PDB file of C-alpha atoms and ligand atoms in Angstrom:
ATOM      1  CA  ASN Q   1      28.930 -36.470 -19.930  1.00 53.00           C
ATOM      2  CA  ASN Q   2      28.037 -35.581 -16.366  1.00 56.00           C
ATOM      3  CA  THR Q   3      28.941 -31.913 -16.578  1.00 56.00           C
ATOM      4  CA  TYR Q   4      26.793 -31.444 -19.658  1.00 59.00           C
ATOM      5  CA  ILE Q   5      23.774 -33.095 -17.992  1.00 57.00           C
ATOM      6  CA  SER Q   6      24.091 -31.060 -14.838  1.00 62.00           C
ATOM      7  CA  ILE Q   7      24.327 -27.778 -16.785  1.00 62.00           C
ATOM      8  CA  GLY Q   8      21.361 -28.889 -18.918  1.00 68.00           C
ATOM      9  CA  THR Q   9      19.244 -29.713 -15.869  1.00 71.00           C
ATOM     10  CA  ASP Q  10      20.185 -26.419 -14.329  1.00 79.00           C
ATOM     11  CA  ILE Q  11      19.085 -24.493 -17.415  1.00 83.00           C
ATOM     12  CA  THR Q  12      15.849 -26.486 -17.692  1.00 85.00           C
ATOM     13  CA  SER Q  13      14.940 -25.796 -14.089  1.00 86.00           C
ATOM     14  CA  LYS Q  14      15.762 -22.092 -14.550  1.00 88.00           C
ATOM     15  CA  ILE Q  15      13.529 -21.953 -17.640  1.00 89.00           C
ATOM     16  CA  ASN Q  16      10.738 -23.726 -15.775  1.00 90.00           C
ATOM     17  CA  GLU Q  17      11.140 -21.289 -12.924  1.00 91.00           C
ATOM     18  CA  GLN Q  18      10.849 -18.359 -15.357  1.00 92.00           C
ATOM     19  CA  ILE Q  19       7.778 -19.893 -16.996  1.00 92.00           C
ATOM     20  CA  GLU Q  20       6.144 -20.351 -13.578  1.00 92.00           C
ATOM     21  CA  LEU Q  21       6.999 -16.770 -12.637  1.00 92.00           C
ATOM     22  CA  LYS Q  22       5.571 -15.453 -15.898  1.00 93.00           C
ATOM     23  CA  LYS Q  23       2.402 -17.503 -15.411  1.00 92.00           C
ATOM     24  CA  ALA Q  24       2.008 -16.249 -11.840  1.00 91.00           C
ATOM     25  CA  LYS Q  25       2.500 -12.651 -13.029  1.00 90.00           C
ATOM     26  CA  GLU Q  26      -0.069 -13.093 -15.783  1.00 90.00           C
ATOM     27  CA  THR Q  27      -2.552 -14.640 -13.350  1.00 90.00           C
ATOM     28  CA  ALA Q  28      -1.999 -11.772 -10.895  1.00 85.00           C
ATOM     29  CA  GLU Q  29      -2.437  -9.183 -13.669  1.00 84.00           C
ATOM     30  CA  ALA Q  30      -5.561 -10.907 -14.938  1.00 86.00           C
ATOM     31  CA  SER Q  31      -7.134 -11.051 -11.484  1.00 84.00           C
ATOM     32  CA  LEU Q  32      -6.241  -7.396 -10.879  1.00 80.00           C
ATOM     33  CA  LYS Q  33      -8.004  -6.541 -14.132  1.00 82.00           C
ATOM     34  CA  VAL Q  34     -11.072  -8.562 -13.124  1.00 86.00           C
ATOM     35  CA  LYS Q  35     -11.062  -6.822  -9.731  1.00 81.00           C
ATOM     36  CA  ASP Q  36     -10.804  -3.355 -11.341  1.00 81.00           C
ATOM     37  CA  GLU Q  37     -13.618  -4.121 -13.775  1.00 84.00           C
ATOM     38  CA  PHE Q  38     -15.784  -5.576 -11.027  1.00 86.00           C
ATOM     39  CA  LEU Q  39     -15.231  -2.529  -8.816  1.00 83.00           C
ATOM     40  CA  ALA Q  40     -15.929  -0.120 -11.662  1.00 82.00           C
ATOM     41  CA  ASN Q  41     -19.163  -1.937 -12.598  1.00 85.00           C
ATOM     42  CA  MET Q  42     -20.329  -2.362  -9.005  1.00 85.00           C
ATOM     43  CA  SER Q  43     -19.637   1.290  -8.218  1.00 85.00           C
ATOM     44  CA  HIS Q  44     -21.662   2.372 -11.202  1.00 86.00           C
ATOM     45  CA  GLU Q  45     -24.516   0.032 -10.271  1.00 89.00           C
ATOM     46  CA  ILE Q  46     -24.524   1.301  -6.693  1.00 89.00           C
ATOM     47  CA  ARG Q  47     -24.069   4.959  -7.578  1.00 89.00           C
ATOM     48  CA  THR Q  48     -26.976   5.287  -9.990  1.00 91.00           C
ATOM     49  CA  PRO Q  49     -29.728   4.366  -7.494  1.00 93.00           C
ATOM     50  CA  LEU Q  50     -27.827   6.053  -4.685  1.00 93.00           C
ATOM     51  CA  ASN Q  51     -27.769   9.352  -6.563  1.00 93.00           C
ATOM     52  CA  ALA Q  52     -31.510   9.013  -7.048  1.00 94.00           C
ATOM     53  CA  VAL Q  53     -31.939   8.508  -3.291  1.00 94.00           C
ATOM     54  CA  ILE Q  54     -29.794  11.579  -2.531  1.00 94.00           C
ATOM     55  CA  GLY Q  55     -31.465  13.654  -5.244  1.00 95.00           C
ATOM     56  CA  PHE Q  56     -35.014  12.895  -4.144  1.00 96.00           C
ATOM     57  CA  THR Q  57     -34.094  13.380  -0.481  1.00 96.00           C
ATOM     58  CA  ASP Q  58     -32.856  16.819  -1.489  1.00 94.00           C
ATOM     59  CA  LEU Q  59     -36.165  17.539  -3.220  1.00 96.00           C
ATOM     60  CA  LEU Q  60     -38.125  16.417  -0.158  1.00 96.00           C
ATOM     61  CA  LEU Q  61     -35.971  18.653   2.044  1.00 95.00           C
ATOM     62  CA  GLU Q  62     -37.235  21.629   0.059  1.00 96.00           C
ATOM     63  CA  THR Q  63     -40.850  20.895   1.009  1.00 96.00           C
ATOM     64  CA  SER Q  64     -42.550  21.929   4.239  1.00 96.00           C
ATOM     65  CA  LEU Q  65     -41.592  19.485   6.956  1.00 96.00           C
ATOM     66  CA  ASN Q  66     -41.648  19.325  10.696  1.00 96.00           C
ATOM     67  CA  ALA Q  67     -38.359  19.278  12.607  1.00 95.00           C
ATOM     68  CA  GLU Q  68     -38.404  15.522  13.129  1.00 95.00           C
ATOM     69  CA  GLN Q  69     -39.051  14.747   9.480  1.00 95.00           C
ATOM     70  CA  ARG Q  70     -36.297  17.182   8.455  1.00 95.00           C
ATOM     71  CA  ALA Q  71     -33.802  15.594  10.857  1.00 92.00           C
ATOM     72  CA  HIS Q  72     -34.564  12.099   9.537  1.00 94.00           C
ATOM     73  CA  LEU Q  73     -34.210  13.217   5.938  1.00 94.00           C
ATOM     74  CA  GLU Q  74     -30.924  14.952   6.694  1.00 91.00           C
ATOM     75  CA  THR Q  75     -29.591  11.746   8.251  1.00 91.00           C
ATOM     76  CA  MET Q  76     -30.718   9.918   5.124  1.00 92.00           C
ATOM     77  CA  LYS Q  77     -28.926  12.373   2.868  1.00 91.00           C
ATOM     78  CA  ASN Q  78     -25.756  12.286   4.983  1.00 85.00           C
ATOM     79  CA  SER Q  79     -25.708   8.510   4.941  1.00 88.00           C
ATOM     80  CA  GLY Q  80     -26.069   8.537   1.162  1.00 91.00           C
ATOM     81  CA  GLU Q  81     -23.192  10.951   0.833  1.00 87.00           C
ATOM     82  CA  ILE Q  82     -21.003   8.870   3.134  1.00 84.00           C
ATOM     83  CA  LEU Q  83     -21.757   5.797   1.032  1.00 88.00           C
ATOM     84  CA  ASN Q  84     -20.849   7.757  -2.087  1.00 89.00           C
ATOM     85  CA  SER Q  85     -17.503   8.807  -0.629  1.00 85.00           C
ATOM     86  CA  ILE Q  86     -16.742   5.230   0.459  1.00 86.00           C
ATOM     87  CA  ILE Q  87     -17.320   4.109  -3.133  1.00 89.00           C
ATOM     88  CA  SER Q  88     -15.009   6.871  -4.420  1.00 87.00           C
ATOM     89  CA  ASN Q  89     -12.325   5.839  -1.931  1.00 87.00           C
ATOM     90  CA  VAL Q  90     -12.469   2.176  -2.861  1.00 87.00           C
ATOM     91  CA  LEU Q  91     -12.301   3.072  -6.564  1.00 87.00           C
ATOM     92  CA  ASP Q  92      -9.392   5.468  -6.027  1.00 89.00           C
ATOM     93  CA  LEU Q  93      -7.469   2.906  -4.016  1.00 88.00           C
ATOM     94  CA  SER Q  94      -7.964   0.292  -6.692  1.00 86.00           C
ATOM     95  CA  LYS Q  95      -6.772   2.734  -9.389  1.00 87.00           C
ATOM     96  CA  LEU Q  96      -3.773   3.748  -7.272  1.00 89.00           C
ATOM     97  CA  ASP Q  97      -2.795   0.121  -6.724  1.00 84.00           C
ATOM     98  CA  SER Q  98      -2.908  -0.642 -10.427  1.00 83.00           C
ATOM     99  CA  ASN Q  99      -1.139   2.628 -11.361  1.00 86.00           C
ATOM    100  CA  LYS Q 100      -4.202   3.871 -13.177  1.00 84.00           C
ATOM    101  CA  LEU Q 101      -4.905   7.039 -11.245  1.00 89.00           C
ATOM    102  CA  GLU Q 102      -4.290   9.868 -13.634  1.00 89.00           C
ATOM    103  CA  ILE Q 103      -2.599  13.033 -12.476  1.00 92.00           C
ATOM    104  CA  GLU Q 104      -3.474  16.306 -14.183  1.00 92.00           C
ATOM    105  CA  TYR Q 105      -0.943  19.009 -14.904  1.00 94.00           C
ATOM    106  CA  ILE Q 106      -2.620  22.352 -15.439  1.00 96.00           C
ATOM    107  CA  SER Q 107      -2.178  25.961 -14.463  1.00 96.00           C
ATOM    108  CA  PHE Q 108      -4.370  27.081 -11.566  1.00 96.00           C
ATOM    109  CA  ASN Q 109      -4.669  29.811  -8.952  1.00 96.00           C
ATOM    110  CA  LEU Q 110      -3.366  28.202  -5.767  1.00 96.00           C
ATOM    111  CA  HIS Q 111      -4.674  30.899  -3.419  1.00 95.00           C
ATOM    112  CA  LYS Q 112      -8.147  30.635  -4.906  1.00 95.00           C
ATOM    113  CA  LYS Q 113      -8.111  26.846  -4.592  1.00 95.00           C
ATOM    114  CA  LEU Q 114      -7.098  27.052  -0.934  1.00 97.00           C
ATOM    115  CA  TYR Q 115      -9.941  29.431  -0.095  1.00 96.00           C
ATOM    116  CA  GLU Q 116     -12.363  27.213  -1.986  1.00 94.00           C
ATOM    117  CA  VAL Q 117     -11.347  24.108  -0.002  1.00 94.00           C
ATOM    118  CA  VAL Q 118     -11.381  25.864   3.366  1.00 95.00           C
ATOM    119  CA  LYS Q 119     -14.746  27.502   2.617  1.00 93.00           C
ATOM    120  CA  LEU Q 120     -16.259  24.077   1.911  1.00 90.00           C
ATOM    121  CA  MET Q 121     -14.925  22.737   5.194  1.00 94.00           C
ATOM    122  CA  LYS Q 122     -16.019  25.832   7.111  1.00 94.00           C
ATOM    123  CA  ILE Q 123     -19.608  24.607   6.987  1.00 89.00           C
ATOM    124  CA  ARG Q 124     -18.617  21.438   8.821  1.00 92.00           C
ATOM    125  CA  ALA Q 125     -16.439  23.328  11.323  1.00 96.00           C
ATOM    126  CA  ASP Q 126     -19.310  25.746  12.046  1.00 95.00           C
ATOM    127  CA  GLU Q 127     -21.632  22.828  12.742  1.00 93.00           C
ATOM    128  CA  LYS Q 128     -19.248  21.717  15.496  1.00 96.00           C
ATOM    129  CA  ASN Q 129     -18.568  25.247  16.733  1.00 97.00           C
ATOM    130  CA  LEU Q 130     -14.906  24.970  15.805  1.00 98.00           C
ATOM    131  CA  SER Q 131     -12.856  27.811  14.416  1.00 97.00           C
ATOM    132  CA  LEU Q 132     -11.258  27.074  11.059  1.00 97.00           C
ATOM    133  CA  GLN Q 133      -8.536  29.416   9.882  1.00 97.00           C
ATOM    134  CA  LEU Q 134      -6.364  29.697   6.803  1.00 97.00           C
ATOM    135  CA  PHE Q 135      -3.033  31.531   6.732  1.00 97.00           C
ATOM    136  CA  ILE Q 136      -1.265  31.855   3.395  1.00 96.00           C
ATOM    137  CA  ASN Q 137       2.216  33.354   3.537  1.00 95.00           C
ATOM    138  CA  THR Q 138       2.674  36.295   1.172  1.00 92.00           C
ATOM    139  CA  ASP Q 139       5.561  34.523  -0.596  1.00 91.00           C
ATOM    140  CA  ILE Q 140       3.305  31.718  -1.887  1.00 94.00           C
ATOM    141  CA  PRO Q 141       3.087  31.927  -5.702  1.00 94.00           C
ATOM    142  CA  THR Q 142      -0.402  32.580  -7.021  1.00 94.00           C
ATOM    143  CA  GLN Q 143      -0.472  30.751 -10.340  1.00 95.00           C
ATOM    144  CA  VAL Q 144       1.096  27.289 -10.389  1.00 96.00           C
ATOM    145  CA  PHE Q 145       1.119  24.136 -12.495  1.00 97.00           C
ATOM    146  CA  GLY Q 146      -0.148  20.986 -10.838  1.00 96.00           C
ATOM    147  CA  ASP Q 147      -3.236  18.920 -10.152  1.00 96.00           C
ATOM    148  CA  PRO Q 148      -5.842  21.119  -8.420  1.00 95.00           C
ATOM    149  CA  THR Q 149      -8.351  18.260  -8.044  1.00 93.00           C
ATOM    150  CA  ARG Q 150      -5.914  15.977  -6.264  1.00 95.00           C
ATOM    151  CA  LEU Q 151      -4.665  18.864  -4.118  1.00 96.00           C
ATOM    152  CA  SER Q 152      -8.269  19.538  -3.033  1.00 94.00           C
ATOM    153  CA  GLN Q 153      -8.808  15.838  -2.373  1.00 94.00           C
ATOM    154  CA  ILE Q 154      -5.746  15.678  -0.102  1.00 96.00           C
ATOM    155  CA  LEU Q 155      -6.610  18.870   1.776  1.00 97.00           C
ATOM    156  CA  LEU Q 156     -10.309  17.996   2.121  1.00 95.00           C
ATOM    157  CA  ASN Q 157      -9.270  14.684   3.654  1.00 95.00           C
ATOM    158  CA  LEU Q 158      -6.792  16.213   6.096  1.00 97.00           C
ATOM    159  CA  ILE Q 159      -9.026  19.123   7.113  1.00 97.00           C
ATOM    160  CA  GLY Q 160     -12.046  16.800   7.229  1.00 95.00           C
ATOM    161  CA  ASN Q 161     -10.193  14.485   9.622  1.00 96.00           C
ATOM    162  CA  ALA Q 162      -8.994  17.423  11.726  1.00 98.00           C
ATOM    163  CA  ILE Q 163     -12.605  18.584  12.122  1.00 97.00           C
ATOM    164  CA  LYS Q 164     -13.914  15.057  12.679  1.00 96.00           C
ATOM    165  CA  PHE Q 165     -11.439  14.289  15.450  1.00 96.00           C
ATOM    166  CA  THR Q 166     -11.727  17.658  17.223  1.00 97.00           C
ATOM    167  CA  ASN Q 167     -14.498  18.282  19.696  1.00 96.00           C
ATOM    168  CA  GLU Q 168     -13.537  21.759  20.795  1.00 96.00           C
ATOM    169  CA  GLY Q 169     -11.040  24.410  19.833  1.00 97.00           C
ATOM    170  CA  SER Q 170      -9.698  24.992  16.380  1.00 98.00           C
ATOM    171  CA  VAL Q 171      -8.360  23.700  13.113  1.00 98.00           C
ATOM    172  CA  THR Q 172      -5.648  25.752  11.430  1.00 98.00           C
ATOM    173  CA  VAL Q 173      -4.254  25.554   7.924  1.00 98.00           C
ATOM    174  CA  LYS Q 174      -0.919  27.310   7.364  1.00 98.00           C
ATOM    175  CA  VAL Q 175       0.755  27.507   3.985  1.00 98.00           C
ATOM    176  CA  HIS Q 176       4.364  28.574   3.520  1.00 97.00           C
ATOM    177  CA  LEU Q 177       7.300  28.211   1.147  1.00 96.00           C
ATOM    178  CA  VAL Q 178       9.971  25.638   1.935  1.00 95.00           C
ATOM    179  CA  GLU Q 179      12.119  25.957  -1.162  1.00 92.00           C
ATOM    180  CA  ASP Q 180      11.998  28.541  -3.886  1.00 90.00           C
ATOM    181  CA  SER Q 181      13.675  29.013  -7.242  1.00 90.00           C
ATOM    182  CA  ASP Q 182      12.849  30.804 -10.490  1.00 87.00           C
ATOM    183  CA  LYS Q 183      10.618  28.042 -11.757  1.00 92.00           C
ATOM    184  CA  LYS Q 184       9.828  25.773  -8.851  1.00 94.00           C
ATOM    185  CA  ALA Q 185       8.384  26.089  -5.411  1.00 95.00           C
ATOM    186  CA  LYS Q 186       8.152  23.495  -2.678  1.00 97.00           C
ATOM    187  CA  ILE Q 187       5.195  24.358  -0.516  1.00 98.00           C
ATOM    188  CA  ASN Q 188       4.352  23.252   3.004  1.00 98.00           C
ATOM    189  CA  PHE Q 189       0.746  22.838   4.103  1.00 98.00           C
ATOM    190  CA  GLU Q 190       0.373  22.421   7.836  1.00 98.00           C
ATOM    191  CA  ILE Q 191      -2.983  21.227   9.119  1.00 98.00           C
ATOM    192  CA  SER Q 192      -3.194  21.328  12.883  1.00 98.00           C
ATOM    193  CA  ASP Q 193      -6.009  20.684  15.309  1.00 98.00           C
ATOM    194  CA  THR Q 194      -6.745  20.757  19.011  1.00 98.00           C
ATOM    195  CA  GLY Q 195      -8.488  17.400  18.849  1.00 97.00           C
ATOM    196  CA  ILE Q 196      -8.281  13.971  20.421  1.00 97.00           C
ATOM    197  CA  GLY Q 197      -4.756  13.272  19.116  1.00 97.00           C
ATOM    198  CA  ILE Q 198      -3.284   9.895  18.265  1.00 95.00           C
ATOM    199  CA  VAL Q 199      -1.659   7.470  20.720  1.00 94.00           C
ATOM    200  CA  SER Q 200       2.085   7.252  20.070  1.00 92.00           C
ATOM    201  CA  ASN Q 201       2.153   3.510  19.332  1.00 90.00           C
ATOM    202  CA  LYS Q 202      -0.533   3.936  16.650  1.00 90.00           C
ATOM    203  CA  ILE Q 203       0.895   6.976  14.903  1.00 92.00           C
ATOM    204  CA  ASN Q 204       2.869   4.903  12.385  1.00 88.00           C
ATOM    205  CA  THR Q 205      -0.195   2.947  11.341  1.00 90.00           C
ATOM    206  CA  VAL Q 206      -2.555   5.784  10.405  1.00 93.00           C
ATOM    207  CA  PHE Q 207      -1.433   5.805   6.770  1.00 92.00           C
ATOM    208  CA  GLY Q 208      -2.098   2.062   6.391  1.00 84.00           C
ATOM    209  CA  ALA Q 209      -5.296   0.778   4.770  1.00 72.00           C
ATOM    210  CA  PHE Q 210      -8.312   0.215   7.041  1.00 68.00           C
ATOM    211  CA  ASN Q 211      -6.325   1.456  10.031  1.00 62.00           C
ATOM    212  CA  GLN Q 212      -7.933   3.503  12.676  1.00 61.00           C
ATOM    213  CA  ALA Q 213      -5.831   4.696  15.577  1.00 60.00           C
ATOM    214  CA  LYS Q 214      -8.292   3.253  18.087  1.00 56.00           C
ATOM    215  CA  SER Q 215     -10.537   0.329  17.359  1.00 56.00           C
ATOM    216  CA  ASP Q 216     -13.527   2.167  18.787  1.00 57.00           C
ATOM    217  CA  THR Q 217     -12.793   5.297  16.721  1.00 59.00           C
ATOM    218  CA  SER Q 218     -14.810   4.145  13.748  1.00 56.00           C
ATOM    219  CA  ARG Q 219     -17.848   3.518  15.898  1.00 54.00           C
ATOM    220  CA  ILE Q 220     -17.671   6.958  17.488  1.00 65.00           C
ATOM    221  CA  TYR Q 221     -16.445   9.069  14.567  1.00 68.00           C
ATOM    222  CA  GLY Q 222     -17.290   7.020  11.494  1.00 65.00           C
ATOM    223  CA  GLY Q 223     -14.958   6.397   8.590  1.00 70.00           C
ATOM    224  CA  THR Q 224     -13.344   3.501   6.791  1.00 72.00           C
ATOM    225  CA  GLY Q 225      -9.672   4.111   7.496  1.00 80.00           C
ATOM    226  CA  LEU Q 226      -8.996   4.555   3.773  1.00 87.00           C
ATOM    227  CA  GLY Q 227      -8.651   8.343   3.588  1.00 92.00           C
ATOM    228  CA  LEU Q 228      -5.042   8.679   4.743  1.00 95.00           C
ATOM    229  CA  THR Q 229      -3.934   5.609   2.766  1.00 93.00           C
ATOM    230  CA  ILE Q 230      -5.197   7.289  -0.393  1.00 94.00           C
ATOM    231  CA  VAL Q 231      -3.716  10.642   0.642  1.00 96.00           C
ATOM    232  CA  LYS Q 232      -0.284   9.069   1.199  1.00 96.00           C
ATOM    233  CA  LYS Q 233      -0.349   7.307  -2.178  1.00 95.00           C
ATOM    234  CA  ILE Q 234      -1.454  10.433  -4.064  1.00 96.00           C
ATOM    235  CA  VAL Q 235       1.184  12.526  -2.282  1.00 97.00           C
ATOM    236  CA  LYS Q 236       3.800  10.013  -3.419  1.00 96.00           C
ATOM    237  CA  LEU Q 237       2.526  10.238  -7.008  1.00 95.00           C
ATOM    238  CA  LEU Q 238       2.820  14.025  -6.783  1.00 96.00           C
ATOM    239  CA  LYS Q 239       6.416  13.598  -5.522  1.00 96.00           C
ATOM    240  CA  GLY Q 240       5.649  15.099  -2.154  1.00 97.00           C
ATOM    241  CA  THR Q 241       5.879  13.993   1.449  1.00 97.00           C
ATOM    242  CA  ILE Q 242       3.465  13.765   4.367  1.00 98.00           C
ATOM    243  CA  GLU Q 243       4.160  13.369   8.065  1.00 97.00           C
ATOM    244  CA  VAL Q 244       2.176  13.505  11.262  1.00 97.00           C
ATOM    245  CA  GLU Q 245       3.000  14.537  14.805  1.00 97.00           C
ATOM    246  CA  SER Q 246       0.481  14.171  17.544  1.00 97.00           C
ATOM    247  CA  THR Q 247      -0.020  14.368  21.281  1.00 96.00           C
ATOM    248  CA  PHE Q 248      -2.764  12.130  22.592  1.00 95.00           C
ATOM    249  CA  GLY Q 249      -5.493  14.258  24.112  1.00 95.00           C
ATOM    250  CA  LYS Q 250      -4.018  17.509  22.772  1.00 97.00           C
ATOM    251  CA  GLY Q 251      -4.130  17.434  19.009  1.00 97.00           C
ATOM    252  CA  SER Q 252      -2.393  16.549  15.777  1.00 98.00           C
ATOM    253  CA  VAL Q 253      -0.292  18.269  13.141  1.00 98.00           C
ATOM    254  CA  PHE Q 254      -0.131  16.945   9.590  1.00 98.00           C
ATOM    255  CA  ASN Q 255       2.711  18.320   7.470  1.00 98.00           C
ATOM    256  CA  LEU Q 256       2.353  18.041   3.744  1.00 98.00           C
ATOM    257  CA  ASN Q 257       5.109  19.143   1.339  1.00 98.00           C
ATOM    258  CA  LEU Q 258       4.353  19.373  -2.356  1.00 98.00           C
ATOM    259  CA  PRO Q 259       6.398  20.623  -5.305  1.00 97.00           C
ATOM    260  CA  PHE Q 260       4.799  22.973  -7.834  1.00 96.00           C
ATOM    261  CA  GLU Q 261       6.020  24.621 -10.949  1.00 96.00           C
ATOM    262  CA  LYS Q 262       5.336  28.343 -11.104  1.00 94.00           C
ATOM    263  CA  ASP Q 263       3.302  29.677 -13.972  1.00 94.00           C
ATOM    264  CA  THR Q 264       4.872  33.033 -14.759  1.00 87.00           C
ATOM    265  CA  SER Q 265       3.069  33.410 -18.087  1.00 87.00           C
ATOM    266  CA  THR Q 266      -0.112  34.739 -16.508  1.00 76.00           C
ATOM    267  CA  THR Q 267      -0.432  37.414 -13.899  1.00 69.00           C
ATOM    268  CA  SER Q 268      -3.249  36.362 -11.645  1.00 66.00           C
ATOM    269  CA  LYS Q 269      -4.192  38.397  -8.663  1.00 66.00           C
ATOM    270  CA  VAL Q 270      -3.665  37.248  -5.112  1.00 65.00           C
ATOM    271  CA  VAL Q 271      -7.119  36.633  -3.773  1.00 67.00           C
ATOM    272  CA  GLU Q 272      -8.011  37.243  -0.199  1.00 70.00           C
ATOM    273  CA  GLU Q 273     -11.401  36.181   0.930  1.00 71.00           C
ATOM    274  CA  VAL Q 274     -13.267  36.488   4.145  1.00 69.00           C
ATOM    275  CA  LEU Q 275     -13.995  33.049   5.461  1.00 71.00           C
TER     276      LEU Q 275
HETATM  277  P1  LIG L   1     -10.970   7.427   8.732  1.00 70.65           P
HETATM  278  O1  LIG L   1     -10.950   8.872   9.103  1.00 70.65           O
HETATM  279  O2  LIG L   1     -11.927   7.114   7.625  1.00 70.65           O
HETATM  280  O3  LIG L   1     -11.086   6.510   9.896  1.00 70.65           O
HETATM  281  P2  LIG L   1      -8.269   7.880   7.776  1.00 70.65           P
HETATM  282  O4  LIG L   1      -7.405   7.017   6.927  1.00 70.65           O
HETATM  283  O5  LIG L   1      -8.574   9.241   7.266  1.00 70.65           O
HETATM  284  O6  LIG L   1      -9.567   7.064   8.075  1.00 70.65           O
HETATM  285  O7  LIG L   1      -7.562   8.011   9.187  1.00 70.65           O
HETATM  286  C1  LIG L   1      -7.078   6.852   9.851  1.00 70.65           C
HETATM  287  C2  LIG L   1      -7.097   7.038  11.341  1.00 70.65           C
HETATM  288  O8  LIG L   1      -6.136   7.996  11.745  1.00 70.65           O
HETATM  289  C3  LIG L   1      -8.430   7.578  11.881  1.00 70.65           C
HETATM  290  O9  LIG L   1      -9.374   6.560  12.058  1.00 70.65           O
HETATM  291  C4  LIG L   1      -7.987   8.177  13.197  1.00 70.65           C
HETATM  292  O10 LIG L   1      -7.858   7.177  14.172  1.00 70.65           O
HETATM  293  C5  LIG L   1      -6.583   8.711  12.887  1.00 70.65           C
HETATM  294  N1  LIG L   1      -6.608  10.161  12.536  1.00 70.65           N
HETATM  295  C6  LIG L   1      -6.518  10.711  11.306  1.00 70.65           C
HETATM  296  N2  LIG L   1      -6.519  12.058  11.387  1.00 70.65           N
HETATM  297  C7  LIG L   1      -6.606  12.376  12.696  1.00 70.65           C
HETATM  298  C8  LIG L   1      -6.642  13.598  13.429  1.00 70.65           C
HETATM  299  N3  LIG L   1      -6.586  14.800  12.822  1.00 70.65           N
HETATM  300  N4  LIG L   1      -6.734  13.513  14.778  1.00 70.65           N
HETATM  301  C9  LIG L   1      -6.782  12.315  15.399  1.00 70.65           C
HETATM  302  N5  LIG L   1      -6.745  11.126  14.775  1.00 70.65           N
HETATM  303  C10 LIG L   1      -6.649  11.145  13.434  1.00 70.65           C
END
């Protein structure tokens, strides 16, 4: 019977197709696992001696040195730290791509965290003679539930970039409420700079992996083009949004919106610190 044969062939080819698909999926999963394990092992193997290099450079910096020796050692330490952050980025990206990056959910003082992040970055801004300012609107809740480590990571990246790509002027961080209810708050973090800006035809590519708005940017400013890719993926995991507006030659504005749950069980004080 012709009809029977044709249905049978159809089913067989469908089954074969499914088997092939399953095999391909398993192969892809297996290679992803191998890649993750390789990256984790390599990072560990690189980090251990690297931390020794950074640690001993630090020790040497505490001894009496002439200006030239000090400058060389500082370059050495900086390079080590850059290498360390590249390793962290590659590891984070690999975890994000295999859905293994864990998000914390704890209660923390948001104001305190913001001052902490900006204070860290202030050192870098001072080195370049840039002003770095933080404005927190009074309506921003103090104690919230969320992931303070990932929030710092995002902000350190955005503020770090703003400082890196600004040669004179200022970097400003403004924090205000976008939506508010009894339990939830959607918060906007605006990071603006008076830096080099981004050309309009490259603005859509800055969140893509290994993308730098200008091919010569990496040579002048350093960087791997992974920071914003990771930021975008973490923001998505946190159910937030991130956008950028920029005028080439004038500066850039990154707008980050993140939802938080308010922690009303503790009454923590609003901190205000001198930066
Ligand atoms: P990296 O800074 O390591 O190159 P990122 O992913 O953080 O990588 O950024 C990608 C690119 O986006 C940068 O190389 C730069 O061209 C552009 N960029 C990011 N932030 C800014 C900024 N604040 N001002 C100007 N250009 C920026």
